[in-house]
Structure formats: structure tokens, C-alpha cells
Tab-separated table of C-alpha atoms and ligand atoms in Angstrom:
chain	number	residue	atom	x	y	z
A	1	MET	CA	41.958	13.304	6.360
A	2	ALA	CA	38.405	12.252	7.318
A	3	GLU	CA	38.145	8.868	8.960
A	4	PHE	CA	35.404	7.773	6.507
A	5	ASP	CA	34.435	8.787	2.965
A	6	PHE	CA	30.856	9.384	4.165
A	7	ASP	CA	28.968	9.838	7.435
A	8	LEU	CA	26.054	7.851	6.010
A	9	PHE	CA	25.846	5.483	3.060
A	10	THR	CA	22.266	4.542	2.151
A	11	ILE	CA	21.537	1.498	0.004
A	12	GLY	CA	18.248	1.967	-1.819
A	13	ALA	CA	16.810	5.245	-3.111
A	14	GLY	CA	13.119	4.643	-2.486
A	15	SER	CA	10.870	6.759	-0.302
A	16	GLY	CA	12.584	5.805	2.967
A	17	GLY	CA	16.190	5.929	1.790
A	18	VAL	CA	15.756	9.278	0.052
A	19	ALA	CA	13.973	10.813	3.059
A	20	ALA	CA	16.667	9.653	5.491
A	21	SER	CA	19.513	10.775	3.233
A	22	ARG	CA	18.125	14.226	2.505
A	23	ARG	CA	17.287	14.880	6.159
A	24	ALA	CA	20.764	13.711	7.226
A	25	ALA	CA	22.419	15.936	4.600
A	26	SER	CA	20.340	18.898	5.797
A	27	TYR	CA	22.101	18.542	9.148
A	28	GLY	CA	25.506	18.705	7.511
A	29	ALA	CA	26.204	14.981	7.227
A	30	LYS	CA	28.205	13.804	4.221
A	31	VAL	CA	25.794	11.349	2.594
A	32	ALA	CA	25.902	8.908	-0.319
A	33	ILE	CA	23.034	6.830	-1.676
A	34	CYS	CA	23.011	4.071	-4.254
A	35	GLU	CA	20.142	2.617	-6.259
A	36	GLY	CA	20.337	-0.437	-8.489
A	37	SER	CA	17.004	0.125	-10.186
A	38	ARG	CA	15.375	3.548	-10.635
A	39	VAL	CA	15.542	6.353	-8.095
A	40	GLY	CA	12.105	6.660	-6.485
A	41	GLY	CA	11.732	3.024	-5.492
A	42	THR	CA	8.580	0.940	-5.250
A	43	CYS	CA	6.144	3.728	-4.421
A	44	VAL	CA	7.110	6.103	-7.199
A	45	ILE	CA	8.222	3.730	-9.951
A	46	ARG	CA	6.085	0.584	-9.617
A	47	GLY	CA	3.712	1.001	-6.683
A	48	CYS	CA	1.515	3.655	-5.091
A	49	VAL	CA	1.905	6.374	-7.719
A	50	PRO	CA	1.450	4.476	-11.017
A	51	LYS	CA	-1.218	2.323	-9.347
A	52	LYS	CA	-3.212	5.364	-8.280
A	53	LEU	CA	-2.977	6.896	-11.761
A	54	LEU	CA	-4.447	3.685	-13.163
A	55	VAL	CA	-7.189	3.749	-10.513
A	56	TYR	CA	-8.100	7.278	-11.634
A	57	ALA	CA	-8.272	6.012	-15.215
A	58	ALA	CA	-10.551	3.139	-14.203
A	59	GLN	CA	-12.891	5.441	-12.235
A	60	TYR	CA	-13.777	7.359	-15.395
A	61	ARG	CA	-16.060	4.499	-16.395
A	62	ASP	CA	-18.280	5.306	-13.395
A	63	GLY	CA	-18.148	8.988	-14.326
A	64	PHE	CA	-19.392	8.363	-17.868
A	65	GLU	CA	-22.092	5.970	-16.673
A	66	ASP	CA	-23.257	8.119	-13.749
A	67	ALA	CA	-23.418	11.297	-15.848
A	68	ARG	CA	-26.498	10.009	-17.684
A	69	GLY	CA	-28.581	10.283	-14.510
A	70	TYR	CA	-27.565	13.934	-14.312
A	71	GLY	CA	-28.866	14.866	-17.757
A	72	TRP	CA	-25.683	14.353	-19.749
A	73	ASP	CA	-26.117	12.544	-23.022
A	74	ALA	CA	-22.942	10.626	-22.274
A	75	GLN	CA	-21.760	7.526	-24.100
A	76	THR	CA	-18.892	5.568	-22.629
A	77	PRO	CA	-16.068	6.305	-25.082
A	78	ALA	CA	-13.428	3.830	-26.257
A	79	PHE	CA	-10.453	3.377	-23.964
A	80	ASP	CA	-6.856	3.135	-25.164
A	81	TRP	CA	-4.519	1.272	-22.798
A	82	PRO	CA	-1.212	2.062	-24.595
A	83	SER	CA	-1.970	5.766	-24.417
A	84	LEU	CA	-2.684	5.547	-20.661
A	85	ILE	CA	0.518	3.580	-20.039
A	86	ALA	CA	2.589	6.034	-22.102
A	87	ARG	CA	1.182	8.999	-20.173
A	88	LYS	CA	1.647	7.212	-16.858
A	89	ASN	CA	5.271	6.508	-17.805
A	90	MET	CA	5.842	10.179	-18.637
A	91	GLU	CA	4.685	11.103	-15.157
A	92	ILE	CA	6.876	8.440	-13.549
A	93	ASP	CA	9.871	9.722	-15.575
A	94	ARG	CA	9.094	13.243	-14.361
A	95	LEU	CA	8.970	12.134	-10.720
A	96	ASN	CA	12.141	10.067	-11.125
A	97	GLY	CA	13.864	13.222	-12.405
A	98	ILE	CA	12.541	15.258	-9.474
A	99	TYR	CA	13.864	12.707	-6.979
A	100	ILE	CA	17.310	12.780	-8.602
A	101	THR	CA	17.332	16.584	-8.586
A	102	MET	CA	16.197	16.702	-4.955
A	103	LEU	CA	19.035	14.409	-3.928
A	104	LYS	CA	21.597	16.484	-5.816
A	105	ASN	CA	20.213	19.755	-4.442
A	106	SER	CA	20.475	18.337	-0.940
A	107	GLY	CA	24.157	17.594	-1.484
A	108	VAL	CA	23.691	13.807	-1.420
A	109	THR	CA	26.091	11.864	-3.672
A	110	LEU	CA	24.061	9.510	-5.880
A	111	PHE	CA	25.387	6.275	-7.380
A	112	GLU	CA	22.902	4.760	-9.827
A	113	SER	CA	24.064	1.212	-9.275
A	114	PHE	CA	23.685	-1.747	-6.893
A	115	GLY	CA	25.530	-1.571	-3.589
A	116	ARG	CA	26.917	-4.455	-1.582
A	117	ILE	CA	28.162	-4.321	1.975
A	118	VAL	CA	31.759	-5.524	2.304
A	119	ASP	CA	32.325	-4.868	5.982
A	120	PRO	CA	30.435	-2.928	8.678
A	121	HIS	CA	31.859	0.354	7.343
A	122	THR	CA	32.327	-0.328	3.615
A	123	VAL	CA	29.961	-0.433	0.645
A	124	GLU	CA	31.042	-1.545	-2.818
A	125	VAL	CA	29.377	0.041	-5.843
A	126	ASP	CA	30.494	-0.704	-9.415
A	127	GLY	CA	33.714	-2.300	-8.178
A	128	ARG	CA	34.697	0.730	-6.068
A	129	ARG	CA	34.686	0.706	-2.297
A	130	TYR	CA	33.489	3.569	-0.108
A	131	THR	CA	33.768	3.775	3.649
A	132	ALA	CA	30.995	5.140	5.847
A	133	ARG	CA	30.584	5.691	9.573
A	134	ARG	CA	27.053	4.321	9.242
A	135	ILE	CA	25.286	2.244	6.614
A	136	LEU	CA	21.530	2.368	6.088
A	137	ILE	CA	19.686	-0.437	4.320
A	138	ALA	CA	16.501	0.789	2.660
A	139	THR	CA	16.154	-1.742	-0.129
A	140	GLY	CA	12.409	-2.316	0.142
A	141	GLY	CA	10.594	-5.422	-1.023
A	142	TRP	CA	9.678	-7.396	-4.103
A	143	PRO	CA	6.583	-9.411	-5.116
A	144	THR	CA	6.419	-13.032	-3.973
A	145	LYS	CA	4.877	-15.647	-6.252
A	146	PRO	CA	3.389	-18.910	-4.952
A	147	ASN	CA	5.477	-21.966	-5.669
A	148	ILE	CA	3.265	-23.808	-8.174
A	149	GLU	CA	3.838	-25.411	-11.554
A	150	GLY	CA	3.874	-22.850	-14.360
A	151	ILE	CA	4.103	-19.828	-12.037
A	152	GLU	CA	6.549	-18.238	-14.501
A	153	HIS	CA	3.478	-17.504	-16.651
A	154	ALA	CA	2.058	-15.189	-13.951
A	155	VAL	CA	2.922	-11.510	-13.900
A	156	THR	CA	3.181	-9.461	-10.708
A	157	SER	CA	2.230	-5.852	-10.015
A	158	ASN	CA	5.602	-4.860	-11.511
A	159	GLU	CA	4.655	-6.073	-14.982
A	160	ALA	CA	0.915	-5.408	-14.639
A	161	LEU	CA	1.643	-1.683	-14.650
A	162	ASP	CA	3.352	-1.936	-18.033
A	163	LEU	CA	1.433	-4.539	-20.035
A	164	PRO	CA	1.583	-3.879	-23.782
A	165	THR	CA	-2.164	-4.505	-24.136
A	166	LEU	CA	-5.121	-4.737	-21.794
A	167	PRO	CA	-6.115	-8.413	-21.521
A	168	ALA	CA	-9.762	-9.334	-22.041
A	169	SER	CA	-9.734	-11.423	-18.866
A	170	VAL	CA	-7.551	-11.535	-15.761
A	171	LEU	CA	-7.279	-14.015	-12.908
A	172	ILE	CA	-5.628	-12.475	-9.855
A	173	LEU	CA	-4.144	-14.800	-7.243
A	174	GLY	CA	-4.440	-13.346	-3.723
A	175	GLY	CA	-6.892	-11.051	-1.986
A	176	GLY	CA	-4.742	-8.417	-0.266
A	177	TYR	CA	-4.183	-4.718	-1.005
A	178	ILE	CA	-2.586	-5.230	-4.400
A	179	ALA	CA	-5.064	-7.862	-5.577
A	180	VAL	CA	-8.185	-5.812	-4.880
A	181	GLU	CA	-6.653	-2.609	-6.228
A	182	PHE	CA	-5.704	-4.239	-9.537
A	183	ALA	CA	-9.076	-5.977	-9.715
A	184	GLY	CA	-10.696	-2.528	-9.667
A	185	ILE	CA	-8.287	-1.193	-12.277
A	186	PHE	CA	-8.707	-4.059	-14.745
A	187	ARG	CA	-12.479	-4.243	-14.269
A	188	GLY	CA	-12.951	-0.492	-14.620
A	189	LEU	CA	-10.949	-0.475	-17.825
A	190	GLY	CA	-13.079	-3.240	-19.287
A	191	ALA	CA	-11.541	-6.641	-18.490
A	192	ASP	CA	-13.343	-9.650	-17.073
A	193	VAL	CA	-11.806	-10.154	-13.581
A	194	SER	CA	-11.666	-12.997	-11.068
A	195	LEU	CA	-9.848	-13.149	-7.744
A	196	MET	CA	-8.703	-16.498	-6.372
A	197	ILE	CA	-8.297	-16.435	-2.582
A	198	ARG	CA	-7.431	-19.235	-0.218
A	199	GLY	CA	-9.485	-17.765	2.651
A	200	GLU	CA	-13.179	-16.974	2.875
A	201	HIS	CA	-13.018	-13.214	2.274
A	202	LEU	CA	-10.782	-10.555	0.754
A	203	LEU	CA	-8.437	-8.341	2.767
A	204	ASN	CA	-7.475	-10.394	5.770
A	205	GLY	CA	-6.774	-8.191	8.773
A	206	PHE	CA	-9.238	-5.449	7.853
A	207	ASP	CA	-12.466	-4.961	9.785
A	208	ASP	CA	-14.788	-7.835	8.880
A	209	ASP	CA	-17.854	-5.704	8.063
A	210	ILE	CA	-15.762	-3.560	5.743
A	211	ARG	CA	-14.171	-6.540	3.981
A	212	ILE	CA	-17.526	-8.163	3.391
A	213	ALA	CA	-19.091	-4.896	2.205
A	214	LEU	CA	-16.272	-4.370	-0.306
A	215	GLU	CA	-16.630	-7.911	-1.569
A	216	GLY	CA	-20.336	-7.234	-2.141
A	217	GLU	CA	-19.641	-4.060	-4.105
A	218	MET	CA	-16.903	-5.685	-6.183
A	219	THR	CA	-19.217	-8.574	-6.959
A	220	LYS	CA	-21.922	-6.132	-8.119
A	221	ARG	CA	-19.359	-4.766	-10.543
A	222	GLY	CA	-18.949	-8.204	-12.030
A	223	ILE	CA	-15.715	-9.245	-10.284
A	224	ARG	CA	-15.803	-12.923	-9.342
A	225	VAL	CA	-14.327	-13.918	-5.984
A	226	LEU	CA	-13.296	-17.574	-5.946
A	227	SER	CA	-12.949	-18.088	-2.197
A	228	GLY	CA	-11.429	-21.105	-0.469
A	229	THR	CA	-9.546	-21.872	-3.672
A	230	ARG	CA	-5.854	-22.393	-4.348
A	231	PRO	CA	-4.133	-22.490	-7.701
A	232	THR	CA	-2.165	-25.664	-8.423
A	233	LYS	CA	-0.971	-25.236	-12.009
A	234	ILE	CA	-0.712	-22.621	-14.762
A	235	GLU	CA	-0.337	-23.637	-18.407
A	236	LYS	CA	0.128	-21.593	-21.541
A	237	THR	CA	-2.678	-22.060	-24.062
A	238	ALA	CA	-3.019	-20.890	-27.671
A	239	ASP	CA	-4.557	-17.575	-26.677
A	240	GLY	CA	-3.792	-17.176	-22.988
A	241	PHE	CA	-3.394	-19.279	-19.872
A	242	ARG	CA	-5.217	-22.099	-18.111
A	243	VAL	CA	-5.168	-22.121	-14.315
A	244	THR	CA	-6.113	-25.331	-12.542
A	245	ASP	CA	-7.302	-24.993	-8.945
A	246	HIS	CA	-7.166	-27.495	-6.102
A	247	HIS	CA	-10.791	-28.487	-6.725
A	248	GLY	CA	-9.656	-29.628	-10.193
A	249	GLN	CA	-11.525	-26.807	-11.958
A	250	THR	CA	-9.845	-24.932	-14.793
A	251	HIS	CA	-9.980	-21.225	-15.584
A	252	ASP	CA	-9.009	-19.935	-19.037
A	253	VAL	CA	-7.864	-16.315	-18.973
A	254	GLY	CA	-5.791	-13.808	-20.900
A	255	LEU	CA	-3.577	-12.910	-17.941
A	256	VAL	CA	-2.654	-14.409	-14.585
A	257	MET	CA	-1.406	-11.994	-11.951
A	258	ALA	CA	0.145	-13.096	-8.658
A	259	ALA	CA	-0.599	-10.613	-5.867
A	260	THR	CA	0.371	-12.968	-3.094
A	261	GLY	CA	2.437	-10.717	-0.878
A	262	ARG	CA	5.901	-9.211	-0.954
A	263	HIS	CA	9.245	-10.196	0.559
A	264	PRO	CA	12.120	-8.039	1.807
A	265	ASN	CA	14.962	-7.323	-0.630
A	266	THR	CA	17.973	-8.677	1.230
A	267	ASN	CA	19.568	-11.019	-1.294
A	268	GLY	CA	23.039	-10.166	-2.491
A	269	LEU	CA	23.579	-7.319	-0.026
A	270	GLY	CA	26.298	-9.167	1.849
A	271	LEU	CA	24.368	-9.014	5.114
A	272	GLU	CA	25.132	-12.513	6.366
A	273	SER	CA	28.849	-12.029	5.781
A	274	ILE	CA	28.978	-9.096	8.220
A	275	GLY	CA	26.621	-10.696	10.746
A	276	VAL	CA	23.383	-8.761	10.188
A	277	THR	CA	20.659	-11.052	11.481
A	278	LEU	CA	17.676	-11.843	9.263
A	279	ASP	CA	14.342	-13.230	10.429
A	280	LYS	CA	12.502	-16.221	8.931
A	281	ALA	CA	10.878	-14.043	6.271
A	282	GLY	CA	14.285	-12.682	5.253
A	283	ALA	CA	13.515	-9.291	6.830
A	284	ILE	CA	16.023	-7.354	8.906
A	285	PRO	CA	14.909	-7.174	12.542
A	286	VAL	CA	15.618	-3.749	14.042
A	287	ASP	CA	15.013	-2.079	17.376
A	288	GLU	CA	12.902	1.042	17.904
A	289	TRP	CA	15.881	3.148	16.709
A	290	SER	CA	16.140	1.152	13.447
A	291	ARG	CA	19.396	-0.489	14.619
A	292	THR	CA	20.246	-3.922	13.221
A	293	SER	CA	22.359	-6.517	15.009
A	294	VAL	CA	25.511	-4.787	13.694
A	295	GLU	CA	26.251	-1.512	15.445
A	296	SER	CA	27.024	0.656	12.422
A	297	VAL	CA	24.244	-0.753	10.223
A	298	TYR	CA	20.640	0.489	10.273
A	299	ALA	CA	17.532	-0.498	8.303
A	300	ILE	CA	14.217	1.195	7.553
A	301	GLY	CA	11.131	0.642	5.416
A	302	ASP	CA	9.737	-2.533	3.842
A	303	VAL	CA	13.028	-4.415	4.246
A	304	THR	CA	12.364	-4.437	8.014
A	305	ASN	CA	8.807	-5.753	7.610
A	306	ARG	CA	7.462	-3.454	10.312
A	307	MET	CA	4.593	-1.830	8.428
A	308	ALA	CA	4.958	-1.886	4.639
A	309	LEU	CA	3.664	1.613	3.895
A	310	THR	CA	5.471	4.489	2.180
A	311	PRO	CA	4.732	7.129	4.845
A	312	ILE	CA	6.058	4.750	7.499
A	313	ALA	CA	9.340	4.290	5.606
A	314	ILE	CA	9.642	8.064	5.253
A	315	ALA	CA	8.895	8.636	8.939
A	316	GLU	CA	11.402	5.936	9.962
A	317	GLY	CA	14.039	7.504	7.692
A	318	ARG	CA	13.524	11.008	9.018
A	319	ALA	CA	13.471	9.778	12.623
A	320	LEU	CA	16.792	8.039	12.056
A	321	ALA	CA	18.367	11.195	10.623
A	322	GLU	CA	17.078	13.215	13.596
A	323	THR	CA	18.542	10.664	15.970
A	324	LEU	CA	21.950	10.288	14.327
A	325	PHE	CA	22.622	13.745	12.917
A	326	ASN	CA	20.489	16.252	14.837
A	327	ASP	CA	21.024	15.069	18.377
A	328	THR	CA	17.273	14.528	18.725
A	329	PRO	CA	16.538	10.879	19.490
A	330	THR	CA	13.294	10.189	17.625
A	331	ARG	CA	11.138	7.074	17.446
A	332	ILE	CA	7.956	6.771	15.469
A	333	GLY	CA	4.596	5.455	16.655
A	334	TYR	CA	2.835	2.686	14.789
A	335	ASP	CA	-0.621	3.273	16.312
A	336	ASN	CA	-3.410	5.043	14.472
A	337	VAL	CA	-1.685	4.894	11.101
A	338	PRO	CA	-4.342	5.734	8.513
A	339	THR	CA	-4.301	3.512	5.452
A	340	ALA	CA	-6.361	3.151	2.344
A	341	VAL	CA	-7.053	0.448	-0.163
A	342	PHE	CA	-7.642	2.073	-3.530
A	343	SER	CA	-10.147	-0.495	-4.616
A	344	ILE	CA	-13.266	0.685	-6.474
A	345	PRO	CA	-15.005	1.675	-4.230
A	346	PRO	CA	-12.108	2.393	-1.856
A	347	ILE	CA	-11.534	1.602	1.795
A	348	GLY	CA	-10.121	3.954	4.390
A	349	THR	CA	-9.248	2.847	7.876
A	350	VAL	CA	-7.473	4.052	10.995
A	351	GLY	CA	-7.072	2.401	14.373
A	352	LEU	CA	-8.400	-0.934	15.571
A	353	SER	CA	-10.829	-3.201	13.768
A	354	GLU	CA	-13.749	-4.498	15.817
A	355	ALA	CA	-12.006	-7.858	16.283
A	356	GLN	CA	-8.750	-6.222	17.422
A	357	ALA	CA	-10.645	-3.969	19.834
A	358	ARG	CA	-12.606	-6.871	21.324
A	359	ALA	CA	-9.379	-8.778	21.861
A	360	ALA	CA	-7.802	-5.851	23.737
A	361	HIS	CA	-10.704	-4.172	25.580
A	362	ALA	CA	-13.293	-5.515	28.024
A	363	LYS	CA	-16.197	-3.563	26.571
A	364	VAL	CA	-16.482	-2.300	23.021
A	365	ASP	CA	-19.262	-0.188	21.500
A	366	ILE	CA	-19.876	-0.365	17.774
A	367	TYR	CA	-21.659	2.215	15.647
A	368	LYS	CA	-22.433	1.647	11.978
A	369	ALA	CA	-24.047	3.553	9.166
A	370	GLY	CA	-24.772	1.965	5.809
A	371	PHE	CA	-26.531	3.916	3.084
A	372	ARG	CA	-26.686	4.849	-0.565
A	373	PRO	CA	-24.655	8.023	-1.044
A	374	MET	CA	-26.499	11.102	-2.316
A	375	LYS	CA	-24.610	11.053	-5.606
A	376	HIS	CA	-26.216	7.774	-6.531
A	377	THR	CA	-29.799	8.939	-5.973
A	378	LEU	CA	-29.681	10.462	-9.463
A	379	SER	CA	-26.954	8.339	-11.013
A	380	GLY	CA	-29.004	5.268	-10.169
A	381	ARG	CA	-25.856	3.302	-9.363
A	382	ASP	CA	-26.509	0.462	-6.950
A	383	GLU	CA	-23.632	1.195	-4.614
A	384	ARG	CA	-23.643	1.671	-0.880
A	385	VAL	CA	-21.320	3.149	1.710
A	386	LEU	CA	-20.463	1.558	5.033
A	387	MET	CA	-19.031	3.579	7.911
A	388	LYS	CA	-18.109	2.190	11.280
A	389	LEU	CA	-16.817	3.479	14.606
A	390	VAL	CA	-15.163	1.207	17.149
A	391	VAL	CA	-15.326	2.753	20.627
A	392	ASP	CA	-13.880	1.723	23.984
A	393	GLY	CA	-17.048	1.046	25.997
A	394	GLU	CA	-15.383	2.074	29.260
A	395	THR	CA	-13.542	5.283	28.342
A	396	GLN	CA	-15.639	6.167	25.258
A	397	ARG	CA	-12.402	6.751	23.381
A	398	VAL	CA	-12.732	6.096	19.650
A	399	LEU	CA	-10.418	3.190	18.858
A	400	GLY	CA	-11.076	2.766	15.153
A	401	CYS	CA	-12.767	4.414	12.168
A	402	HIS	CA	-13.493	2.378	9.063
A	403	MET	CA	-15.197	3.141	5.824
A	404	MET	CA	-15.899	1.502	2.503
A	405	GLY	CA	-17.104	3.939	-0.114
A	406	MET	CA	-16.339	6.999	-2.166
A	407	ASP	CA	-13.771	9.390	-0.628
A	408	ALA	CA	-13.020	7.094	2.321
A	409	PRO	CA	-9.204	7.549	1.977
A	410	GLU	CA	-9.545	11.354	2.052
A	411	MET	CA	-11.539	11.205	5.288
A	412	MET	CA	-9.163	8.887	7.110
A	413	GLN	CA	-6.251	11.312	7.098
A	414	ALA	CA	-8.257	13.803	9.191
A	415	LEU	CA	-9.820	11.120	11.394
A	416	GLY	CA	-6.291	9.898	12.139
A	417	ILE	CA	-5.578	13.267	13.763
A	418	ALA	CA	-8.703	12.941	15.914
A	419	LEU	CA	-7.695	9.455	17.052
A	420	ASN	CA	-4.153	10.577	17.807
A	421	CYS	CA	-5.613	13.352	19.973
A	422	GLY	CA	-7.563	10.731	21.926
A	423	ALA	CA	-10.996	11.817	20.653
A	424	THR	CA	-13.987	10.251	22.406
A	425	LYS	CA	-17.364	9.401	20.947
A	426	ARG	CA	-18.654	12.532	22.713
A	427	ASP	CA	-16.071	14.634	20.813
A	428	PHE	CA	-17.356	13.163	17.570
A	429	ASP	CA	-20.974	13.834	18.659
A	430	ARG	CA	-20.360	17.478	19.585
A	431	THR	CA	-18.715	18.209	16.233
A	432	ILE	CA	-21.227	19.891	13.935
A	433	ALA	CA	-21.956	17.959	10.764
A	434	LEU	CA	-20.767	19.246	7.396
A	435	HIS	CA	-23.875	18.997	5.275
A	436	PRO	CA	-24.535	17.537	2.800
A	437	SER	CA	-21.614	15.170	2.820
A	438	THR	CA	-20.917	11.517	3.404
A	439	ALA	CA	-18.337	12.384	6.064
A	440	GLU	CA	-21.016	13.892	8.310
A	441	GLU	CA	-22.242	10.408	9.171
A	442	PHE	CA	-19.104	9.976	11.277
A	443	VAL	CA	-20.477	12.605	13.711
A	444	LEU	CA	-24.130	11.604	13.444
A	445	MET	CA	-24.096	7.951	14.525
A	446	ARG	CA	-26.412	7.573	17.543
A	447	GLU	CA	-27.498	3.966	17.873
A	448	LYS	CA	-25.085	1.414	19.240
A	449	VAL	CA	-25.097	-1.927	17.471
A	450	PRO	CA	-26.434	-4.475	20.041
A	451	ASP	CA	-23.589	-6.404	21.699
A	452	PRO	CA	-23.012	-9.870	20.271
A	453	ALA	CA	-24.695	-12.552	22.346
B	1	NDP	P1	-0.951	-8.752	1.235
B	1	NDP	O1	-0.168	-9.348	2.318
B	1	NDP	O2	-1.822	-7.575	1.495
B	1	NDP	O3	-1.885	-9.870	0.564
B	1	NDP	C1	-1.357	-11.069	0.092
B	1	NDP	C2	-2.495	-11.930	-0.400
B	1	NDP	O4	-1.972	-13.094	-1.008
B	1	NDP	C3	-3.413	-12.407	0.718
B	1	NDP	O5	-4.722	-12.471	0.223
B	1	NDP	C4	-2.856	-13.793	1.020
B	1	NDP	O6	-3.811	-14.685	1.537
B	1	NDP	C5	-2.474	-14.257	-0.360
B	1	NDP	N1	-1.431	-15.279	-0.389
B	1	NDP	C6	-0.205	-15.228	0.189
B	1	NDP	N2	0.496	-16.341	-0.100
B	1	NDP	C7	-0.293	-17.109	-0.878
B	1	NDP	C8	-0.135	-18.381	-1.490
B	1	NDP	N3	0.995	-19.062	-1.369
B	1	NDP	N4	-1.159	-18.866	-2.205
B	1	NDP	C9	-2.309	-18.172	-2.350
B	1	NDP	N5	-2.514	-16.961	-1.788
B	1	NDP	C10	-1.527	-16.441	-1.057
B	1	NDP	O7	0.114	-8.454	0.080
B	1	NDP	P2	0.095	-7.506	-1.178
B	1	NDP	O8	1.066	-8.130	-2.114
B	1	NDP	O9	-1.277	-7.227	-1.660
B	1	NDP	O10	0.694	-6.143	-0.612
B	1	NDP	C11	1.915	-6.155	0.119
B	1	NDP	C12	1.959	-5.017	1.089
B	1	NDP	O11	2.152	-3.809	0.382
B	1	NDP	C13	0.654	-4.783	1.857
B	1	NDP	O12	0.567	-5.587	2.996
B	1	NDP	C14	0.728	-3.334	2.192
B	1	NDP	O13	1.452	-3.176	3.382
B	1	NDP	C15	1.505	-2.739	1.032
B	1	NDP	N6	0.594	-2.074	0.090
B	1	NDP	C16	-0.101	-0.973	0.499
B	1	NDP	C17	-0.972	-0.346	-0.348
B	1	NDP	C18	-1.755	0.847	0.121
B	1	NDP	O14	-1.430	1.389	1.174
B	1	NDP	N7	-2.817	1.255	-0.588
B	1	NDP	C19	-1.178	-0.802	-1.726
B	1	NDP	C20	-0.404	-1.967	-2.052
B	1	NDP	C21	0.437	-2.552	-1.166
B	1	NDP	P3	-4.171	-14.740	3.105
B	1	NDP	O15	-4.914	-13.480	3.387
B	1	NDP	O16	-5.001	-15.946	3.201
B	1	NDP	O17	-2.867	-14.824	3.837
């Protein structure tokens, strides 16, 4: 008889858990996975995928408006939120089904229920206990709400993707990825939108020029940014909600959304009882091989708080399967990870921001191009693009590429390859431009921005 029921038992069937389990099974491991919510996890069910579908929906407004400059007698038609949400849900159901089928076709045993760790080799699901040589925690994260009076009246991104009706006005608390993406969605679909941020600008951690440029474009679209402002109280009113801020001002809106970060899902897993260490944020610290403080227990993805991005969770999961079940020790790199913010207009970025580069390198060269994209010469839209290269002044290696404007996310994937290959500014310069495009500006920047005094 086998020593264990399974070689690997994964808790959490999101992007990371599914990737690890399928890759492990492909190497002949006997694998089980359990999921207490819906198979697919944050990205597929209530994150990247539904969010991006809603961003597409919101972008149609620009399409209808811009078409007039191109000779189309276009009127902006009425928009129907319930029909969008129903169609979005059909697509999410389809993907959920595909994930389940993929797991089954890979030979992974799926339990659609919560799992709890009983001991370092045992997981309990629905009152039954299963033993496993190794346990993988891939339980992801969950939205965090600020601790203020009346916060129960605020929705999070989870509910915002499934509202029964589109509110006439929305106040979003926070200014990170989720806040600016939902601001673009709600504004594009017709709501009045405000963002309340405690800092001076949106998107802490992103390159400062890019953050400020996005804020300018969002403001032009009528989104209000209430900077240096904290909410203190939310009350229900006859037709919506009243938010009081720390200046004593009140804001009456139809919906309050908290987009104030996410926390790792570790509650109720039984981690403390078997000695898995948690950090102050409740995340599971792991080493470069995704090992926790308990030898047979591993963790990947958002629950480890390394880099909360779907492709990172997938890469961590696959690397773990290679290491444990294919005799190929594999670690992933966290440098030059391209990311996008699907705001309207979007941001794409890879590598170091100017501030990060200046902190790490003695001499940094900056190149910038800001212009009105060709599309808007005829559309008449007052929207600009900003592109920026951050270069090591000594080696001429390109350290960071940043862009705010149409198609920025699509460009960053390819620029990530260039940065991973160690491309220098000279390599960018000797690449022939693709004309006419916006992307060509990345190989046409000549003038260095003067060094700061
Ligand atoms: P972020 O960490 O990006 O942003 C959180 C925001 O909330 C910040 O503006 C922060 O302010 C603010 N905030 C935090 N606590 C409070 C508080 N108590 N009161 C008021 N404001 C507060 O979190 P998100 O929830 O937007 O996203 C979580 C993660 O999910 C991201 O970091 C990203 O890794 C991932 N993600 C990726 C996406 C993509 O790749 N396109 C899309 C969505 C999410 P401050 O800046 O001052 O700290």
C-alpha cells in the first residue's frame, strides 16, 4: 500500500494552485486539489478576467465618441449594465468549466470544498482526511477594508463586479491598481466617480511621471481625485451613502467601494496548529523554493505576498512542480516582470522606476516622449501619451520602460524580453522604427532629460 493517499495535496484552485497541480500530475505525481469557492480563483472568477471584460465595455464610450472625427455619424447608444454582467458571468462560467475539465484531464482529483490542514501530511475536506507527502497552500488573497465606522456599507472589487445596477455615482477608497481600474470602468460606463486617497498621487510605487500623467488624464475624463484625504465614517442615506472625511467634509454617493489592498487568505487553514510561520501581514513566508517553515508544506501565489500577480503565481507553481516532481530544481526571477494597470488610458511598465534606479545606480539617464497619439488628431480627443526609458548611465543598459497611454500593456510584454536580454539604449536606437505606431517612440528617443540639480 502507498505510504500516502497523494504525492501532492493543493489547497486552493486558483491560477497558481491549478498550474502547480497540473504540472505535477504531468510528471506522474498523484495529485489532489481542493477549492472552497469556485475553481479558477481570484484571477478568473473575480479579478483579472471579469475586470478586463468590464474595461473593454467601458472603452466603447471612447470608440463611439472618437468615431465622429472619422466621418461616422455615431451617437453614443444607451448602455445596459445587467446585460453586460450577464454576459460577463457566462464567460466566467465557461472558464470555470474549462478549468475543471483541465484538472480532470490532467488526472488531478478535485474536491470542490474547503480544506484544512490537520497535520504536516494530512488535509481534511468535508470531514474526510487525506494524507499527502507534500501539501501546497495556494489560497490567494481577499480584499481588505479600512477599519472605519460604517465600513460594512462599502463594497469591494468582489461585489463591484456583480452589482445589480450601475450606480449614478461612486466613491472609491484607495488609489492602487484596483481603485484606478474600477474608476475607469465606472466612469466609462457613465457614473460620476471620485477617488479618495490618503497620499498625494495615485499608484504609489509606480514611476512618478507616469502616475502624475495618468492622474491628469483621469481628471480630464471627469474623475475627481481627493488627495490627502481619509474616510472616517460611512452612513446609509435614503438614496445612497454619505462618506465623511477627516477634513469633516461629506460626500453623498450611490456606491462606496473599498479598494484599499488585499490580505493573504490564511484564516482557518490550521497553519498555526502545525507550526507554519506567518508574517505580520498574515502571509506565509517562504524561501526561494517556496518552502514554508514546515518541511512538507509549501506555499505559492498571493498567500505568500511576494508579488501579487497571476503570472507570478503560475510561474511559482510550475517551478515548484519542476523541483519536486521532475528533478529539475527551478526558481523564478522577480526582476523585469512586466505589469499593466488597465486604467483608461492604461499603464504598462517593466523594470525600475526612475526613483528606484536612482536609489540603486550612481548615474541614471532618463529619456521621455510625451505627445498626442495619431489617432486623436482626427478624433479630437484631448489625450496624451507618455513614454519613458530609465537607463543606467554607466553601462547604458535599459533599466526600466514605462508608458501611460493606449496599448501600453501590449508593448510591455515585448519590452520585458528586451530587458531580460540586457538590452542597452544603443540596442533600442539601432532597432528600426515600426511606422506609424506609438511604439516606435521607444526606439526614437534621442534627447536625455537634463539631470536633476
Ligand atoms: P494596492 O496595494 O495596489 O493599493 C491599495 C490602495 O489602498 C493604496 O492606494 C493605499 O494607499 C490605499 N490604502 C491602503 N490602506 C488604506 C487605508 N487604511 N485607508 C485608506 N487607504 C488605504 O491594492 P489593490 O487592492 O489595488 O490591489 C492589490 C494587489 O492586486 C496589487 O498590489 C496588485 O499586485 C494586484 N493587482 C494587479 C492588477 C494588475 O496586474 N492589473 C489588477 C488588480 C490587482 P497608499 O498608496 O497610501 O498605501
